[in-house]
Short mmCIF file of C-alpha atoms and ligand atoms in Angstrom, two decimals:
data_model
loop_
_atom_site.label_atom_id
_atom_site.label_comp_id
_atom_site.label_asym_id
_atom_site.label_seq_id
_atom_site.Cartn_x
_atom_site.Cartn_y
_atom_site.Cartn_z
CA MET S 743 -12.12 -21.44 21.24
CA CYS S 744 -15.57 -20.61 22.53
CA LEU S 745 -17.16 -17.81 20.52
CA LYS S 746 -19.90 -16.80 22.87
CA TYR S 747 -19.78 -13.05 22.26
CA HIS S 748 -20.76 -10.92 19.29
CA CYS S 749 -19.37 -7.65 18.00
CA PRO S 750 -22.11 -5.13 18.83
CA ILE S 751 -21.60 -3.34 15.50
CA CYS S 752 -21.25 -6.05 12.85
CA GLY S 753 -22.37 -9.17 14.72
CA THR S 754 -19.19 -11.20 14.12
CA SER S 755 -18.78 -14.03 16.67
CA LEU S 756 -16.00 -13.31 19.13
CA GLY S 757 -14.22 -15.07 21.98
CA TYR S 758 -14.27 -11.86 24.03
CA GLU S 759 -16.62 -9.02 24.83
CA GLY S 760 -16.22 -5.81 22.81
CA LEU S 761 -15.71 -4.73 19.22
CA CYS S 762 -14.13 -6.99 16.59
CA TRP S 763 -10.75 -5.72 15.37
CA LYS S 764 -12.17 -4.28 12.17
CA CYS S 765 -14.93 -2.29 13.87
CA LYS S 766 -12.38 -1.13 16.44
CA ALA S 767 -10.00 0.08 13.72
CA GLU S 768 -12.89 1.84 11.98
CA LYS S 769 -13.95 3.51 15.22
CA ASN S 770 -10.40 4.73 15.89
CA ARG S 771 -10.20 6.16 12.40
CA GLN S 772 -13.55 7.93 12.75
CA ASP S 773 -12.32 9.42 16.04
CA VAL S 774 -9.19 10.75 14.34
CA LEU S 775 -11.25 12.20 11.50
CA LYS S 776 -13.27 14.09 14.10
CA TRP S 777 -10.25 15.75 15.74
CA THR S 778 -10.75 19.51 15.79
CA PRO S 779 -8.00 21.78 14.37
CA GLU S 780 -6.97 22.52 17.97
CA GLN S 781 -6.62 18.82 18.73
CA VAL S 782 -4.53 18.31 15.59
CA LYS S 783 -2.33 21.21 16.65
CA GLN S 784 -1.90 19.71 20.13
CA LYS S 785 -0.88 16.33 18.69
CA GLN S 786 1.60 18.02 16.37
CA GLU S 787 3.12 20.01 19.24
CA TYR S 788 3.39 16.92 21.40
CA LEU S 789 5.04 15.04 18.57
CA ILE S 790 7.59 17.81 18.05
CA GLN S 791 8.43 17.84 21.78
CA ASN S 792 8.72 14.04 21.92
CA ILE S 793 9.97 13.23 18.46
CA LYS S 794 12.69 10.91 19.78
CA GLY S 795 9.98 8.58 21.07
CA LEU S 796 8.83 7.90 17.54
CA GLU S 797 11.72 5.63 16.60
CA ASP S 798 11.31 3.75 19.89
CA PHE S 799 7.62 3.10 19.14
CA ASN S 800 6.65 5.12 22.23
CA GLU S 801 3.01 5.96 22.76
CA PRO S 802 1.21 8.18 22.08
CA GLU S 803 3.86 9.55 19.68
CA TYR S 804 3.90 6.53 17.43
CA THR S 805 0.14 6.21 16.98
CA ASP S 806 -0.27 9.98 16.77
CA PHE S 807 2.29 10.17 13.98
CA TRP S 808 0.50 7.57 11.85
CA ASN S 809 -2.90 9.07 12.55
CA LEU S 810 -1.71 12.56 11.61
CA LEU S 811 -0.04 11.28 8.45
CA CYS S 812 -2.62 8.78 7.21
CA TYR S 813 -5.92 10.40 8.08
CA ARG S 814 -5.19 14.10 8.45
CA ASP S 815 -2.24 14.64 6.10
CA ALA S 816 -0.84 16.78 8.90
CA ILE S 817 2.91 16.14 9.09
CA THR S 818 4.32 19.67 8.97
CA SER S 819 7.81 20.92 8.05
CA GLU S 820 8.25 21.74 11.75
CA ILE S 821 7.78 18.07 12.58
CA GLN S 822 10.19 17.13 9.81
CA ARG S 823 12.80 19.62 11.06
CA ALA S 824 12.41 18.37 14.63
CA ALA S 825 12.90 14.78 13.45
CA LEU S 826 16.01 15.74 11.53
CA GLU S 827 17.40 17.67 14.48
CA ALA S 828 16.91 14.63 16.74
CA LYS S 829 18.32 12.31 14.03
CA VAL S 830 15.10 10.34 13.86
CA PHE S 831 15.06 8.57 10.51
CA TYR S 832 12.34 6.04 11.19
CA PRO S 833 9.58 5.80 10.07
CA ASN S 834 10.96 7.28 6.84
CA GLU S 835 7.44 8.48 5.92
CA ILE S 836 8.15 11.47 8.22
CA TYR S 837 10.10 13.01 5.36
CA TYR S 838 7.45 12.74 2.67
CA HIS S 839 7.89 15.87 0.49
CA ALA S 840 10.03 17.57 3.16
CA PRO S 841 11.33 21.09 2.35
CA GLU S 842 14.70 21.78 0.72
CA ASP S 843 16.65 22.52 3.90
CA VAL S 844 15.63 19.15 5.35
CA ARG S 845 16.43 17.42 2.07
CA ASN S 846 19.89 19.00 1.96
CA ALA S 847 20.63 17.82 5.49
CA LEU S 848 19.48 14.28 4.63
CA ILE S 849 21.76 14.27 1.59
CA ALA S 850 24.71 15.55 3.62
CA ALA S 851 24.16 12.87 6.27
CA LEU S 852 23.90 10.17 3.60
CA LEU S 853 27.08 11.22 1.83
CA GLU S 854 28.94 11.29 5.13
CA THR S 855 27.98 7.94 6.58
CA ASN S 856 30.08 4.80 6.36
CA ASP S 857 27.44 2.71 8.01
CA SER S 858 25.27 0.56 5.74
CA GLY S 859 22.30 0.57 8.13
CA ALA S 860 22.29 4.35 8.35
CA ALA S 861 22.74 4.61 4.57
CA GLY S 862 19.71 2.39 4.01
CA GLU S 863 17.58 4.44 6.38
CA LEU S 864 18.69 7.75 4.89
CA MET S 865 18.06 6.53 1.34
CA SER S 866 14.51 5.58 2.35
CA CYS S 867 14.01 9.04 3.89
CA LEU S 868 15.30 10.70 0.73
CA ALA S 869 13.02 8.49 -1.35
CA MET S 870 10.10 9.83 0.68
CA GLN S 871 11.31 13.39 0.19
CA GLY S 872 11.38 12.49 -3.47
CA ASP S 873 12.33 15.65 -5.40
CA ASP S 874 14.78 15.93 -8.30
CA LYS S 875 17.74 16.58 -6.03
CA ALA S 876 16.91 13.40 -4.08
CA LEU S 877 16.81 11.54 -7.40
CA GLU S 878 20.15 13.02 -8.46
CA THR S 879 21.76 11.88 -5.20
CA LEU S 880 20.43 8.33 -5.38
CA LEU S 881 21.41 8.12 -9.04
CA GLU S 882 24.95 9.24 -8.22
CA LEU S 883 25.17 6.57 -5.50
CA GLU S 884 23.85 3.95 -7.91
CA ARG S 885 26.50 4.85 -10.49
CA ASN S 886 29.34 5.22 -8.02
CA PRO S 887 28.61 2.82 -5.16
CA ARG S 888 30.11 3.58 -1.75
CA PRO S 889 31.73 0.80 0.29
CA TRP S 890 28.50 0.35 2.34
CA ARG S 891 26.61 -0.69 -0.80
CA LYS S 892 28.07 -4.23 -0.56
CA ARG S 893 26.33 -4.76 2.77
CA LEU S 894 22.88 -3.77 1.48
CA TYR S 895 20.65 -6.17 -0.41
CA VAL S 896 19.37 -3.75 -2.99
CA ALA S 897 20.47 -0.74 -5.04
CA PRO S 898 19.53 2.92 -4.44
CA SER S 899 16.95 2.76 -7.28
CA ILE S 900 15.11 0.11 -5.28
CA TYR S 901 15.25 2.27 -2.14
CA ALA S 902 13.67 5.05 -4.21
CA GLN S 903 10.63 2.81 -4.75
CA CYS S 904 9.53 3.16 -1.14
CA GLY S 905 8.71 6.77 -1.99
CA GLY S 906 6.56 5.61 -4.90
CA TRP S 907 9.04 6.32 -7.70
CA THR S 908 12.34 5.13 -9.16
CA PHE S 909 14.68 5.97 -12.04
CA ASP S 910 16.11 4.19 -15.06
CA LYS S 911 19.75 3.85 -16.12
CA ASP S 912 19.70 7.29 -17.74
CA GLY S 913 18.37 8.88 -14.61
CA HIS S 914 14.83 9.43 -15.86
CA ARG S 915 12.20 9.45 -13.18
CA ILE S 916 9.57 6.71 -13.27
CA GLN S 917 6.47 7.27 -11.17
CA LEU S 918 5.26 4.07 -9.46
CA ASN S 919 2.13 5.22 -7.73
CA PHE S 920 -0.77 7.60 -8.28
CA ASP S 921 -1.00 10.95 -6.52
CA THR S 922 -4.65 10.51 -5.56
CA CYS S 923 -6.20 8.00 -3.19
CA TYR S 924 -9.76 6.77 -2.74
CA PRO S 925 -10.93 4.24 -0.18
CA MET S 926 -13.68 1.69 -0.65
CA VAL S 927 -16.49 2.13 1.86
CA LYS S 928 -19.54 0.05 2.80
CA GLY S 929 -22.41 0.97 0.51
CA THR S 930 -26.13 0.38 0.67
CA ALA S 931 -27.76 -2.54 -1.14
CA GLY S 932 -27.68 -2.06 -4.90
CA GLU S 933 -25.65 1.16 -4.73
CA GLU S 934 -23.91 2.05 -8.00
CA THR S 935 -20.11 1.90 -7.90
CA PRO S 936 -17.41 2.28 -10.56
CA VAL S 937 -15.25 -0.19 -8.63
CA LYS S 938 -16.41 -3.66 -7.73
CA ILE S 939 -14.39 -6.08 -5.63
CA GLY S 940 -14.89 -9.82 -6.10
CA ARG S 941 -17.10 -10.85 -9.02
CA ILE S 942 -17.27 -14.63 -9.30
CA ARG S 943 -16.65 -16.01 -12.79
CA GLU S 944 -17.90 -19.07 -14.63
CA ASP S 945 -14.48 -20.56 -15.39
CA SER S 946 -12.34 -22.55 -12.93
CA CYS S 947 -8.71 -22.38 -11.90
CA PRO S 948 -6.44 -24.88 -13.75
CA HIS S 949 -4.49 -25.52 -10.52
CA CYS S 950 -7.13 -26.05 -7.84
CA GLY S 951 -10.42 -26.32 -9.71
CA GLY S 952 -11.84 -23.45 -7.62
CA LYS S 953 -13.67 -20.53 -9.16
CA MET S 954 -11.82 -17.78 -10.95
CA VAL S 955 -12.76 -14.32 -9.74
CA ASP S 956 -12.68 -10.85 -11.24
CA ILE S 957 -11.23 -9.65 -7.99
CA PHE S 958 -11.21 -6.00 -9.02
CA VAL S 959 -13.25 -4.33 -11.75
CA LEU S 960 -12.89 -0.60 -12.28
CA ASN S 961 -14.50 1.87 -14.65
CA GLY S 962 -11.85 4.49 -15.36
CA ARG S 963 -14.41 6.79 -16.99
CA ASP S 964 -15.92 7.66 -13.63
CA GLU S 965 -15.08 11.30 -12.84
CA ARG S 966 -13.35 10.33 -9.56
CA LEU S 967 -11.04 7.88 -11.31
CA LYS S 968 -9.87 10.11 -14.16
CA PHE S 969 -6.49 10.43 -12.45
CA LEU S 970 -5.75 6.83 -13.45
CA GLY S 971 -5.83 7.65 -17.15
CA ILE S 972 -7.71 4.46 -17.99
CA ASP S 973 -10.39 5.25 -20.54
CA GLY S 974 -12.62 2.27 -19.95
CA ILE S 975 -12.88 -0.88 -17.85
CA LEU S 976 -9.95 -2.45 -16.06
CA THR S 977 -10.48 -6.01 -14.87
CA ALA S 978 -8.09 -7.94 -12.63
CA THR S 979 -8.74 -11.68 -12.68
CA CYS S 980 -7.21 -14.35 -10.47
CA CYS S 981 -7.86 -17.48 -8.47
CA PRO S 982 -8.09 -16.18 -4.89
CA ASN S 983 -7.10 -19.59 -3.59
CA CYS S 984 -3.87 -19.90 -5.60
CA VAL S 985 -2.71 -16.30 -6.00
CA GLY S 986 -0.54 -16.58 -2.86
CA PHE S 987 1.11 -19.79 -4.05
CA LEU S 988 2.24 -18.69 -7.49
CA GLU S 989 5.90 -18.41 -8.45
CA CYS S 990 5.25 -14.93 -9.90
CA PRO S 991 2.39 -12.53 -9.51
CA ALA S 992 -0.80 -13.48 -11.38
CA TYR S 993 -1.20 -11.49 -14.59
CA ASN S 994 -3.94 -10.76 -17.04
CA ARG S 995 -4.47 -8.50 -20.00
CA PHE S 996 -7.62 -6.39 -20.00
CA THR S 997 -9.57 -4.69 -22.77
CA LEU S 998 -11.32 -1.39 -22.15
CA ASP S 999 -14.68 -2.94 -23.00
CA GLY S 1000 -14.42 -5.28 -19.99
CA GLY S 1001 -12.62 -8.26 -21.47
CA THR S 1002 -9.86 -10.15 -19.72
CA GLU S 1003 -7.25 -12.70 -20.78
CA VAL S 1004 -5.51 -14.56 -17.97
CA PHE S 1005 -1.81 -15.39 -18.43
CA PRO S 1006 -0.84 -19.00 -17.61
CA SER S 1007 0.83 -19.26 -14.21
CA LYS S 1008 3.00 -21.72 -12.37
CA LEU S 1009 2.82 -22.82 -8.73
CA PHE S 1010 5.86 -22.79 -6.44
CA ASP S 1011 5.46 -26.49 -6.09
CA ASP S 1012 6.55 -28.50 -9.11
CA GLU S 1013 3.28 -30.33 -9.06
CA ASP S 1014 0.93 -28.06 -10.86
CA LYS S 1015 -2.03 -28.97 -8.67
CA MET S 1016 -3.21 -27.23 -5.57
CA GLU S 1017 -5.88 -28.03 -3.05
CA CYS S 1018 -8.80 -25.61 -2.97
CA TYR S 1019 -9.20 -24.20 0.53
CA MET S 1020 -11.98 -21.82 -0.41
CA ARG S 1021 -15.35 -22.82 0.99
CA LEU S 1022 -18.66 -22.06 -0.70
CA GLU S 1023 -19.42 -19.49 2.00
CA ASP S 1024 -16.10 -17.75 1.24
CA TYR S 1025 -17.10 -17.25 -2.41
CA LYS S 1026 -20.53 -16.15 -1.25
CA SER S 1027 -19.24 -13.58 1.23
CA MET S 1028 -16.76 -12.33 -1.38
CA ALA S 1029 -19.46 -11.92 -4.01
CA GLU S 1030 -21.84 -10.23 -1.59
CA ASN S 1031 -19.45 -7.66 -0.14
CA SER S 1032 -20.98 -4.21 -0.13
CA PHE S 1033 -17.89 -2.11 -0.89
CA VAL S 1034 -18.34 0.91 -3.14
CA LEU S 1035 -15.94 3.67 -4.13
CA ALA S 1036 -15.97 6.53 -1.61
CA LYS S 1037 -17.35 9.89 -2.74
CA ASN S 1038 -14.24 11.86 -1.88
CA PRO S 1039 -10.48 11.35 -2.06
CA VAL S 1040 -8.44 10.88 1.12
CA PRO S 1041 -4.77 11.52 2.06
CA LEU S 1042 -2.27 9.45 0.06
CA PHE S 1043 -1.24 7.37 3.09
CA TYR S 1044 -4.82 6.57 4.10
CA GLY S 1045 -4.34 2.85 3.51
CA ALA S 1046 -0.66 2.72 4.42
CA ASP S 1047 -0.91 1.77 8.07
CA CYS S 1048 -4.06 -0.27 8.49
CA GLU S 1049 -5.27 -3.72 7.56
CA ASP S 1050 -8.96 -3.05 7.30
CA VAL S 1051 -9.21 -0.58 4.42
CA ASN S 1052 -9.18 -1.27 0.68
CA THR S 1053 -7.74 1.63 -1.28
CA ILE S 1054 -7.12 2.75 -4.85
CA GLY S 1055 -4.06 4.88 -5.61
CA GLY S 1056 -1.79 6.48 -3.01
CA PHE S 1057 0.47 4.27 -0.92
CA ALA S 1058 -0.05 0.62 -0.01
CA ASN S 1059 0.41 -0.97 3.36
CA TRP S 1060 3.12 -3.46 2.40
CA VAL S 1061 3.06 -6.39 4.79
CA GLN S 1062 6.63 -7.26 3.81
CA ASP S 1063 8.89 -4.98 1.77
CA TRP S 1064 7.48 -2.85 -1.00
CA GLU S 1065 7.32 -4.82 -4.22
CA TYR S 1066 6.82 -3.28 -7.63
CA THR S 1067 6.31 -5.77 -10.39
CA THR S 1068 7.95 -5.65 -13.80
CA CYS S 1069 5.51 -5.74 -16.69
CA PRO S 1070 5.84 -9.21 -18.28
CA VAL S 1071 5.17 -7.71 -21.72
CA CYS S 1072 7.31 -4.54 -21.96
CA GLY S 1073 9.70 -5.07 -19.03
CA LYS S 1074 9.00 -1.68 -17.48
CA PRO S 1075 8.01 -1.25 -13.82
CA MET S 1076 4.28 -1.44 -13.23
CA LYS S 1077 2.36 1.15 -11.24
CA TYR S 1078 0.73 0.38 -7.93
CA LEU S 1079 -3.04 0.62 -8.35
CA ALA S 1080 -4.94 -0.86 -5.41
CA GLN S 1081 -4.86 -3.07 -2.35
CA ILE S 1082 -7.49 -5.47 -1.13
CA GLN S 1083 -7.45 -6.76 2.43
CA TRP S 1084 -8.75 -10.32 2.16
CA ASP S 1085 -10.28 -10.22 5.61
CA THR S 1086 -12.61 -7.41 4.56
CA ILE S 1087 -14.33 -9.67 2.03
CA MET S 1088 -13.83 -13.14 3.56
CA ASP S 1089 -13.84 -13.50 7.31
CA GLY S 1090 -10.62 -14.80 8.82
CA ILE S 1091 -8.58 -14.90 5.58
CA GLU S 1092 -5.26 -13.18 6.20
CA GLY S 1093 -3.12 -11.07 3.96
CA THR S 1094 -3.32 -8.40 1.31
CA LEU S 1095 -3.62 -8.49 -2.45
CA TYR S 1096 -1.69 -5.78 -4.30
CA ILE S 1097 -2.81 -4.88 -7.80
CA GLU S 1098 -0.48 -3.10 -10.23
CA VAL S 1099 -0.96 -1.95 -13.78
CA CYS S 1100 0.98 -1.28 -16.96
CA SER S 1101 -1.29 1.14 -18.82
CA ASP S 1102 0.77 0.87 -22.03
CA CYS S 1103 0.29 -2.88 -22.34
CA LYS S 1104 -3.07 -3.02 -20.53
CA VAL S 1105 -1.73 -5.65 -18.19
CA VAL S 1106 -2.45 -6.01 -14.48
CA SER S 1107 -0.51 -7.96 -11.89
CA MET S 1108 -1.77 -9.28 -8.58
CA HIS S 1109 0.40 -10.47 -5.74
CA HIS S 1110 -0.26 -11.50 -2.20
CA GLN S 1111 1.64 -10.78 1.00
CA GLN S 1112 0.96 -11.79 4.57
CA THR S 1113 2.82 -11.88 7.86
ZN1 LIG P 1390 -17.40 -5.78 14.14
ZN1 LIG P 1391 -6.69 -21.98 -7.91
ZN1 LIG P 1392 3.98 -3.12 -20.14
#
């Protein structure tokens, strides 16, 4: 491919004239953030009138929905009621924290259906609604499975996870994500940040010989990050080359003074050796990225529908299905902490790294997904 053009904003070489995809996504987001209250109202009204188009991916409904949800936190109960009325159950995020009347109708529809597909969709919607009554219903269905359960791959407690929570055998709620979200933004040279992405280490990976990286280093004592309840430094360490080829997520233990102890890992392949595809310039661009923690929090779904933003807390943009890791030490579900889009720190590298944490054991997990 001939790369004779350049993105006018960031200078990336392109095979076409115009903005690169990342600058384009950023521009779209900035446009949405500038919508006036009247414009938001108009989009909401249009969505209510055309709610059926949402499940058919019609435009502008589909894009409007995600923009309203992710960047403006502006999905109202009226939109939720309209969706229910029209039997629109996709995307299930519509029903995030929906009011009681909507929740009751979702429960009634779920208990009535004999269809496994509909049951799956309705369970996801209820998971997004997420209150105690939703939990009670999913728990009841877990204990007394309906005939449709056999045709679904996973149990109701796994469906609950898409709403950022689940429950144990006794029906106790377990929260799987944090109720605050911060994005990483481009900072100026030398700007202080309590979160650093991609710090190259001295030691090498036992599988590929490439450099190990502290891919995510966070100081939980920063005022903005108090919601995490981590009273010190959290370090997530992995080999960026191998993390996508491991049989399990990569794990390490961290100490609050900045220490890290990497757990041994195994590759999918029986041979425990891997080629290193990382080039020197990849390590360099990773180490030199200018991301800093944003000054202010953003809506919880801010990073849930884009591939160009790194976020801490809130909801992830799962490339495949949501995936909450079990803590290898205590066996409890880990909590989703952050996502890093590889392409934001190394040009042309696809996929997302999801970082989860067990605060009790001071263990982090890292796993990779891509299309
Ligand atoms: Zn660009
Ligand atoms: Zn490696
Ligand atoms: Zn644990």
